[in-house]
PDB file of C-alpha atoms and ligand atoms in Angstrom:
ATOM      1  CA  MET S   9     -16.039  -2.482  -9.631  1.00 57.00           C
ATOM      2  CA  SER S  10     -14.306  -2.587 -13.321  1.00 86.00           C
ATOM      3  CA  LEU S  11     -11.040  -3.491 -12.013  1.00 96.00           C
ATOM      4  CA  GLN S  12     -10.018  -7.074 -11.023  1.00 98.00           C
ATOM      5  CA  ILE S  13      -7.095  -7.101  -8.292  1.00 98.00           C
ATOM      6  CA  VAL S  14      -5.410 -10.143  -7.420  1.00 98.00           C
ATOM      7  CA  ARG S  15      -2.834 -10.113  -4.850  1.00 98.00           C
ATOM      8  CA  ILE S  16       0.598 -11.719  -5.120  1.00 98.00           C
ATOM      9  CA  PRO S  17       2.177 -13.022  -1.734  1.00 98.00           C
ATOM     10  CA  VAL S  18       6.240 -12.756  -2.656  1.00 98.00           C
ATOM     11  CA  LEU S  19       9.006 -12.941  -0.314  1.00 98.00           C
ATOM     12  CA  SER S  20       8.571 -13.226   3.561  1.00 96.00           C
ATOM     13  CA  ASP S  21       5.888 -10.670   3.539  1.00 98.00           C
ATOM     14  CA  ASN S  22       5.289  -8.552   0.539  1.00 98.00           C
ATOM     15  CA  TYR S  23       2.145  -8.177  -1.649  1.00 98.00           C
ATOM     16  CA  VAL S  24       1.984  -7.345  -5.147  1.00 98.00           C
ATOM     17  CA  TRP S  25      -1.074  -6.289  -6.765  1.00 98.00           C
ATOM     18  CA  LEU S  26      -2.090  -7.272 -10.277  1.00 98.00           C
ATOM     19  CA  VAL S  27      -4.799  -5.194 -11.656  1.00 98.00           C
ATOM     20  CA  HIS S  28      -6.684  -5.695 -14.704  1.00 98.00           C
ATOM     21  CA  GLU S  29      -9.451  -3.381 -16.677  1.00 98.00           C
ATOM     22  CA  SER S  30     -11.520  -5.247 -18.985  1.00 96.00           C
ATOM     23  CA  VAL S  31     -12.749  -3.115 -21.407  1.00 96.00           C
ATOM     24  CA  SER S  32      -9.359  -2.038 -22.494  1.00 97.00           C
ATOM     25  CA  GLY S  33      -7.729  -5.285 -21.585  1.00 97.00           C
ATOM     26  CA  GLU S  34      -4.936  -3.724 -19.587  1.00 98.00           C
ATOM     27  CA  THR S  35      -3.163  -5.318 -16.786  1.00 98.00           C
ATOM     28  CA  MET S  36      -0.979  -2.947 -14.333  1.00 98.00           C
ATOM     29  CA  VAL S  37       1.394  -4.326 -11.608  1.00 98.00           C
ATOM     30  CA  VAL S  38       1.850  -2.239  -8.522  1.00 99.00           C
ATOM     31  CA  ASP S  39       4.948  -2.580  -6.798  1.00 98.00           C
ATOM     32  CA  PRO S  40       6.812  -5.798  -8.402  1.00 98.00           C
ATOM     33  CA  ALA S  41       9.565  -6.816  -5.998  1.00 98.00           C
ATOM     34  CA  VAL S  42      10.452  -9.654  -8.066  1.00 98.00           C
ATOM     35  CA  ALA S  43       9.373 -10.510 -11.780  1.00 98.00           C
ATOM     36  CA  ASP S  44       8.738 -14.361 -11.827  1.00 98.00           C
ATOM     37  CA  PRO S  45       6.104 -14.855  -9.743  1.00 98.00           C
ATOM     38  CA  VAL S  46       3.920 -11.953 -11.225  1.00 98.00           C
ATOM     39  CA  LEU S  47       4.672 -12.971 -14.898  1.00 98.00           C
ATOM     40  CA  ILE S  48       3.341 -16.560 -13.988  1.00 98.00           C
ATOM     41  CA  GLU S  49      -0.228 -15.494 -12.184  1.00 98.00           C
ATOM     42  CA  ALA S  50      -0.781 -12.822 -15.165  1.00 98.00           C
ATOM     43  CA  LYS S  51      -0.341 -15.936 -17.649  1.00 98.00           C
ATOM     44  CA  ALA S  52      -2.318 -17.665 -15.269  1.00 98.00           C
ATOM     45  CA  GLN S  53      -5.018 -15.205 -15.547  1.00 98.00           C
ATOM     46  CA  GLY S  54      -4.921 -14.998 -19.181  1.00 98.00           C
ATOM     47  CA  TRP S  55      -3.572 -11.253 -18.832  1.00 98.00           C
ATOM     48  CA  THR S  56      -0.521  -9.407 -20.464  1.00 98.00           C
ATOM     49  CA  ILE S  57       0.847  -6.751 -18.273  1.00 98.00           C
ATOM     50  CA  THR S  58       1.178  -3.209 -19.941  1.00 98.00           C
ATOM     51  CA  GLN S  59       1.955  -1.337 -17.068  1.00 99.00           C
ATOM     52  CA  ILE S  60       3.828  -1.038 -13.848  1.00 99.00           C
ATOM     53  CA  TRP S  61       3.043   1.887 -10.974  1.00 99.00           C
ATOM     54  CA  ASN S  62       5.860   1.977  -8.270  1.00 99.00           C
ATOM     55  CA  THR S  63       5.217   3.685  -5.154  1.00 99.00           C
ATOM     56  CA  HIS S  64       8.458   4.314  -3.941  1.00 98.00           C
ATOM     57  CA  TRP S  65      12.369   3.225  -4.794  1.00 98.00           C
ATOM     58  CA  HIS S  66      12.831   0.337  -2.331  1.00 98.00           C
ATOM     59  CA  GLY S  67      14.040  -3.075  -3.570  1.00 98.00           C
ATOM     60  CA  ASP S  68      11.029  -5.065  -2.400  1.00 98.00           C
ATOM     61  CA  HIS S  69       9.148  -3.048  -4.227  1.00 98.00           C
ATOM     62  CA  THR S  70      10.816  -2.408  -7.808  1.00 98.00           C
ATOM     63  CA  GLY S  71      12.995  -5.499  -7.867  1.00 98.00           C
ATOM     64  CA  GLY S  72      10.662  -7.128 -10.929  1.00 98.00           C
ATOM     65  CA  ASN S  73      10.966  -4.101 -12.978  1.00 98.00           C
ATOM     66  CA  ALA S  74      13.092  -4.824 -14.991  1.00 98.00           C
ATOM     67  CA  GLY S  75      12.396  -8.331 -15.425  1.00 98.00           C
ATOM     68  CA  ILE S  76       8.505  -7.398 -16.267  1.00 99.00           C
ATOM     69  CA  LYS S  77       9.626  -4.878 -18.692  1.00 98.00           C
ATOM     70  CA  ALA S  78      11.784  -7.313 -20.442  1.00 98.00           C
ATOM     71  CA  ALA S  79       9.399  -9.741 -20.876  1.00 98.00           C
ATOM     72  CA  THR S  80       6.023  -7.623 -21.871  1.00 98.00           C
ATOM     73  CA  GLY S  81       7.280  -3.930 -22.984  1.00 98.00           C
ATOM     74  CA  CYS S  82       4.881  -2.846 -20.421  1.00 98.00           C
ATOM     75  CA  THR S  83       5.668   1.310 -19.064  1.00 98.00           C
ATOM     76  CA  ILE S  84       6.963   2.061 -15.939  1.00 99.00           C
ATOM     77  CA  THR S  85       5.401   4.745 -13.690  1.00 99.00           C
ATOM     78  CA  GLY S  86       6.571   6.001 -10.577  1.00 99.00           C
ATOM     79  CA  PRO S  87       7.656   9.384  -8.288  1.00 99.00           C
ATOM     80  CA  ALA S  88       9.429  11.893 -10.137  1.00 98.00           C
ATOM     81  CA  ALA S  89      11.573  12.566  -6.699  1.00 98.00           C
ATOM     82  CA  GLU S  90      12.827   8.796  -6.639  1.00 98.00           C
ATOM     83  CA  ALA S  91      13.385   8.362 -10.700  1.00 98.00           C
ATOM     84  CA  GLU S  92      17.555   7.734 -10.509  1.00 98.00           C
ATOM     85  CA  ARG S  93      16.504   4.877  -7.816  1.00 98.00           C
ATOM     86  CA  ILE S  94      13.602   3.119 -10.024  1.00 98.00           C
ATOM     87  CA  PRO S  95      14.736   0.451 -12.660  1.00 98.00           C
ATOM     88  CA  ALA S  96      13.675   1.066 -15.844  1.00 98.00           C
ATOM     89  CA  ILE S  97      11.245   3.982 -15.087  1.00 98.00           C
ATOM     90  CA  ASP S  98       9.598   5.521 -18.320  1.00 98.00           C
ATOM     91  CA  ARG S  99       7.234   7.960 -16.555  1.00 98.00           C
ATOM     92  CA  LEU S 100       7.476  10.544 -13.698  1.00 98.00           C
ATOM     93  CA  VAL S 101       4.597  11.567 -11.570  1.00 98.00           C
ATOM     94  CA  ALA S 102       4.120  13.724  -8.632  1.00 98.00           C
ATOM     95  CA  GLY S 103       1.388  14.605  -6.429  1.00 98.00           C
ATOM     96  CA  GLY S 104      -1.446  15.976  -8.377  1.00 98.00           C
ATOM     97  CA  ASP S 105      -0.915  13.975 -11.676  1.00 98.00           C
ATOM     98  CA  CYS S 106      -3.419  11.609 -13.168  1.00 98.00           C
ATOM     99  CA  VAL S 107      -2.795   8.260 -14.180  1.00 98.00           C
ATOM    100  CA  LYS S 108      -4.536   5.831 -16.157  1.00 98.00           C
ATOM    101  CA  LEU S 109      -5.254   2.551 -16.690  1.00 98.00           C
ATOM    102  CA  GLY S 110      -7.599   2.063 -19.652  1.00 97.00           C
ATOM    103  CA  GLU S 111     -10.197   4.928 -19.282  1.00 97.00           C
ATOM    104  CA  ILE S 112     -10.209   4.742 -15.696  1.00 98.00           C
ATOM    105  CA  GLU S 113      -8.245   7.003 -13.561  1.00 98.00           C
ATOM    106  CA  ALA S 114      -6.108   7.465 -10.408  1.00 98.00           C
ATOM    107  CA  ALA S 115      -4.901  10.228  -8.520  1.00 98.00           C
ATOM    108  CA  VAL S 116      -1.188  10.495  -7.520  1.00 99.00           C
ATOM    109  CA  MET S 117      -1.196  11.345  -3.782  1.00 98.00           C
ATOM    110  CA  ASP S 118       2.365  12.601  -2.072  1.00 98.00           C
ATOM    111  CA  VAL S 119       2.778  10.623   0.948  1.00 98.00           C
ATOM    112  CA  PRO S 120       6.582  11.293   2.030  1.00 98.00           C
ATOM    113  CA  ALA S 121       8.246  10.094   5.134  1.00 98.00           C
ATOM    114  CA  HIS S 122       8.965   6.067   4.573  1.00 98.00           C
ATOM    115  CA  THR S 123      10.951   7.402   1.774  1.00 98.00           C
ATOM    116  CA  ALA S 124      11.275  10.950   0.643  1.00 98.00           C
ATOM    117  CA  GLY S 125       9.298  10.795  -2.681  1.00 98.00           C
ATOM    118  CA  HIS S 126       6.741   8.086  -1.576  1.00 98.00           C
ATOM    119  CA  ILE S 127       3.504   8.072  -3.683  1.00 99.00           C
ATOM    120  CA  ALA S 128       0.126   6.790  -3.487  1.00 99.00           C
ATOM    121  CA  TYR S 129      -2.320   5.929  -6.378  1.00 99.00           C
ATOM    122  CA  HIS S 130      -5.954   6.756  -5.706  1.00 98.00           C
ATOM    123  CA  PHE S 131      -8.872   5.384  -7.766  1.00 98.00           C
ATOM    124  CA  ALA S 132     -11.784   7.376  -6.710  1.00 98.00           C
ATOM    125  CA  SER S 133     -14.173   5.969  -9.120  1.00 97.00           C
ATOM    126  CA  GLU S 134     -13.270   2.621  -7.754  1.00 97.00           C
ATOM    127  CA  LYS S 135     -12.735   3.512  -3.902  1.00 98.00           C
ATOM    128  CA  ALA S 136      -9.608   2.065  -3.861  1.00 98.00           C
ATOM    129  CA  ALA S 137      -5.917   3.247  -3.107  1.00 98.00           C
ATOM    130  CA  PHE S 138      -2.463   1.579  -3.622  1.00 99.00           C
ATOM    131  CA  VAL S 139      -0.429   2.898  -0.789  1.00 98.00           C
ATOM    132  CA  GLY S 140       2.886   1.158  -0.831  1.00 98.00           C
ATOM    133  CA  ASP S 141       4.321   1.319   2.788  1.00 98.00           C
ATOM    134  CA  THR S 142       3.250   4.210   3.724  1.00 98.00           C
ATOM    135  CA  LEU S 143      -0.475   3.122   5.490  1.00 98.00           C
ATOM    136  CA  PHE S 144      -0.770  -0.512   6.634  1.00 98.00           C
ATOM    137  CA  ALA S 145      -3.358  -2.548   8.479  1.00 98.00           C
ATOM    138  CA  MET S 146      -3.134  -0.978  12.180  1.00 98.00           C
ATOM    139  CA  GLY S 147       0.313   0.198  10.980  1.00 98.00           C
ATOM    140  CA  CYS S 148       2.102   2.980   9.114  1.00 98.00           C
ATOM    141  CA  GLY S 149       5.574   2.739   7.299  1.00 98.00           C
ATOM    142  CA  ARG S 150       9.075   3.557   9.254  1.00 98.00           C
ATOM    143  CA  LEU S 151      10.321   6.829   8.847  1.00 98.00           C
ATOM    144  CA  PHE S 152      13.533   6.258   6.874  1.00 98.00           C
ATOM    145  CA  GLU S 153      13.781   9.067   4.717  1.00 98.00           C
ATOM    146  CA  GLY S 154      11.470  11.731   6.296  1.00 98.00           C
ATOM    147  CA  THR S 155       9.760  12.858   9.669  1.00 98.00           C
ATOM    148  CA  ALA S 156       6.520  12.484  11.959  1.00 98.00           C
ATOM    149  CA  GLU S 157       5.227  15.729  10.814  1.00 98.00           C
ATOM    150  CA  GLN S 158       5.181  14.310   7.339  1.00 98.00           C
ATOM    151  CA  MET S 159       3.464  10.778   8.223  1.00 98.00           C
ATOM    152  CA  TYR S 160       1.038  12.417  10.362  1.00 98.00           C
ATOM    153  CA  ALA S 161       0.022  14.685   7.617  1.00 98.00           C
ATOM    154  CA  ASN S 162      -0.240  11.675   5.466  1.00 98.00           C
ATOM    155  CA  MET S 163      -2.408  10.264   7.759  1.00 98.00           C
ATOM    156  CA  ARG S 164      -4.662  13.230   7.546  1.00 98.00           C
ATOM    157  CA  LYS S 165      -4.534  13.016   4.012  1.00 98.00           C
ATOM    158  CA  LEU S 166      -5.668   9.752   3.922  1.00 98.00           C
ATOM    159  CA  GLU S 167      -8.474   9.719   6.507  1.00 98.00           C
ATOM    160  CA  THR S 168      -9.991  12.287   3.858  1.00 98.00           C
ATOM    161  CA  LEU S 169     -10.764   9.228   1.536  1.00 98.00           C
ATOM    162  CA  ASP S 170     -14.506   7.516   1.438  1.00 98.00           C
ATOM    163  CA  ASP S 171     -14.540   5.558   4.373  1.00 98.00           C
ATOM    164  CA  GLU S 172     -15.156   2.083   1.992  1.00 98.00           C
ATOM    165  CA  THR S 173     -12.062   2.776   0.174  1.00 98.00           C
ATOM    166  CA  LEU S 174     -10.159  -0.366   0.063  1.00 98.00           C
ATOM    167  CA  ILE S 175      -6.470   0.009   1.198  1.00 98.00           C
ATOM    168  CA  TYR S 176      -4.303  -1.909  -0.691  1.00 98.00           C
ATOM    169  CA  CYS S 177      -0.956  -1.737   1.212  1.00 98.00           C
ATOM    170  CA  ALA S 178       2.600  -3.792   0.755  1.00 98.00           C
ATOM    171  CA  HIS S 179       3.005  -6.031   3.526  1.00 98.00           C
ATOM    172  CA  GLU S 180       1.041  -8.736   5.918  1.00 98.00           C
ATOM    173  CA  TYR S 181       2.353  -7.069   8.894  1.00 98.00           C
ATOM    174  CA  THR S 182      -1.189  -6.683  10.213  1.00 98.00           C
ATOM    175  CA  GLN S 183      -0.805  -9.089  13.453  1.00 98.00           C
ATOM    176  CA  SER S 184       2.426  -7.245  14.614  1.00 98.00           C
ATOM    177  CA  ASN S 185       1.012  -3.834  14.190  1.00 98.00           C
ATOM    178  CA  GLY S 186      -2.367  -5.233  16.144  1.00 98.00           C
ATOM    179  CA  ARG S 187      -0.427  -6.294  19.274  1.00 98.00           C
ATOM    180  CA  PHE S 188       1.338  -2.987  19.103  1.00 98.00           C
ATOM    181  CA  ALA S 189      -1.867  -1.095  18.823  1.00 98.00           C
ATOM    182  CA  LEU S 190      -3.327  -2.917  21.605  1.00 98.00           C
ATOM    183  CA  THR S 191      -0.729  -1.899  24.082  1.00 98.00           C
ATOM    184  CA  VAL S 192      -1.519   1.639  23.054  1.00 98.00           C
ATOM    185  CA  GLU S 193      -5.384   1.505  23.425  1.00 98.00           C
ATOM    186  CA  PRO S 194      -6.180  -1.515  25.245  1.00 98.00           C
ATOM    187  CA  ASN S 195      -9.733  -0.841  25.657  1.00 98.00           C
ATOM    188  CA  ASN S 196     -10.404  -0.020  22.165  1.00 98.00           C
ATOM    189  CA  MET S 197     -13.285  -2.323  21.285  1.00 98.00           C
ATOM    190  CA  ALA S 198     -12.948  -2.315  17.622  1.00 98.00           C
ATOM    191  CA  LEU S 199      -9.328  -3.206  17.716  1.00 98.00           C
ATOM    192  CA  THR S 200      -9.849  -6.033  20.072  1.00 98.00           C
ATOM    193  CA  SER S 201     -12.671  -7.674  18.123  1.00 98.00           C
ATOM    194  CA  ARG S 202     -10.411  -6.459  14.820  1.00 98.00           C
ATOM    195  CA  MET S 203      -7.377  -8.533  16.510  1.00 98.00           C
ATOM    196  CA  ALA S 204      -9.557 -11.518  17.303  1.00 98.00           C
ATOM    197  CA  GLN S 205     -10.423 -11.950  13.668  1.00 98.00           C
ATOM    198  CA  VAL S 206      -6.972 -11.179  12.586  1.00 98.00           C
ATOM    199  CA  ASP S 207      -5.535 -13.925  14.475  1.00 98.00           C
ATOM    200  CA  ALA S 208      -8.051 -16.233  13.376  1.00 98.00           C
ATOM    201  CA  MET S 209      -7.306 -15.451   9.616  1.00 98.00           C
ATOM    202  CA  ARG S 210      -3.500 -15.677  10.358  1.00 98.00           C
ATOM    203  CA  LEU S 211      -3.875 -19.241  12.136  1.00 98.00           C
ATOM    204  CA  ARG S 212      -5.563 -20.029   9.025  1.00 98.00           C
ATOM    205  CA  GLY S 213      -2.946 -18.571   6.484  1.00 97.00           C
ATOM    206  CA  GLU S 214      -5.023 -16.060   5.268  1.00 98.00           C
ATOM    207  CA  ALA S 215      -4.165 -12.608   3.979  1.00 98.00           C
ATOM    208  CA  THR S 216      -5.497  -9.563   6.095  1.00 98.00           C
ATOM    209  CA  VAL S 217      -5.261  -6.970   3.560  1.00 98.00           C
ATOM    210  CA  PRO S 218      -6.730  -5.269   1.691  1.00 98.00           C
ATOM    211  CA  THR S 219      -8.263  -2.812   4.846  1.00 98.00           C
ATOM    212  CA  THR S 220     -10.310  -0.056   4.458  1.00 98.00           C
ATOM    213  CA  ILE S 221     -10.136   3.799   5.592  1.00 98.00           C
ATOM    214  CA  ALA S 222     -13.051   2.909   8.144  1.00 98.00           C
ATOM    215  CA  ASP S 223     -11.062   0.312  10.011  1.00 98.00           C
ATOM    216  CA  GLU S 224      -8.101   2.149   9.917  1.00 98.00           C
ATOM    217  CA  LYS S 225      -9.707   5.084  11.692  1.00 98.00           C
ATOM    218  CA  ALA S 226     -11.531   2.717  13.991  1.00 98.00           C
ATOM    219  CA  THR S 227      -8.134   0.726  15.049  1.00 99.00           C
ATOM    220  CA  ASN S 228      -4.646   2.187  13.700  1.00 99.00           C
ATOM    221  CA  PRO S 229      -3.042   3.999  16.759  1.00 98.00           C
ATOM    222  CA  PHE S 230      -0.976   6.017  13.542  1.00 98.00           C
ATOM    223  CA  MET S 231      -4.005   7.224  12.180  1.00 98.00           C
ATOM    224  CA  ARG S 232      -5.922   7.941  15.510  1.00 98.00           C
ATOM    225  CA  ALA S 233      -2.605   9.970  17.129  1.00 98.00           C
ATOM    226  CA  ALA S 234      -4.449  13.425  18.040  1.00 98.00           C
ATOM    227  CA  SER S 235      -1.270  15.361  17.473  1.00 98.00           C
ATOM    228  CA  VAL S 236       2.243  14.914  16.174  1.00 98.00           C
ATOM    229  CA  ALA S 237       4.095  14.689  19.299  1.00 98.00           C
ATOM    230  CA  GLU S 238       1.568  11.914  20.165  1.00 98.00           C
ATOM    231  CA  PHE S 239       2.372  10.059  16.328  1.00 98.00           C
ATOM    232  CA  ALA S 240       6.162  10.799  17.301  1.00 98.00           C
ATOM    233  CA  GLU S 241       5.833   9.080  20.508  1.00 98.00           C
ATOM    234  CA  ARG S 242       4.074   6.165  19.135  1.00 98.00           C
ATOM    235  CA  ARG S 243       6.211   5.643  16.356  1.00 98.00           C
ATOM    236  CA  ALA S 244       9.079   5.507  18.334  1.00 98.00           C
ATOM    237  CA  ALA S 245       7.790   3.154  20.538  1.00 98.00           C
ATOM    238  CA  LYS S 246       6.761   0.892  17.806  1.00 98.00           C
ATOM    239  CA  ASP S 247      10.377   1.136  16.247  1.00 97.00           C
ATOM    240  CA  ARG S 248      11.843   0.061  19.995  1.00 95.00           C
ATOM    241  CA  GLY S 249       9.624  -3.136  20.024  1.00 84.00           C
TER     242      GLY S 249
HETATM  243 FE1   FE G   8       9.726   0.306   1.548  1.00 94.62          FE
HETATM  244 ZN1   ZN G   9       8.335  -2.266   1.561  1.00 94.62          ZN
END
């Protein structure tokens, strides 16, 4: 892997991802909720931030845009459909576009539902995807600006990625997602053993992401829903819980 990826925990449960490409020397930030902890981590690594990539407009994903741009002069890329709500955005992209960190390419995927213009960034050559608030470990984003049909379609899109693809999501929601997943599939052995592992990791204060497509196919009740109706029922039950 020619990318180095550093996880920066901020706010109560957000993860900001710092991604360094060593050939070009470029460093990119995915969804900076805040500026200072990101600037401090980049400095500690000896890296200079050249780009920010946003997945959607929510403040806990874009709150650091202006501060990081002011400090570094970086270029900000984000979803065209949400451009007017993304601070300091420079470059508007949508599904099918290609973005680059150095010479390494990422495909932009449209994954609307959590927000209407939500996108994800997939580095096929690196087997890594940055999915914001669309897919979580054993969970998926809430349907704030979209429908169950759309999120179900997103699950179908994401499950086509290579099984080993690392999924970099934006929150540490794994344990509560897993507790819900167990109510849906109490006899899923992959799920019960994953949850035992997750509980132990959280007890030690460890992060449980990135996850992988293979793990999500085996344990995620939203990815595993067999129809839009089943997906919608599970999403509604999780929202009530
Ligand atoms: Fe969000
Ligand atoms: Zn979020």
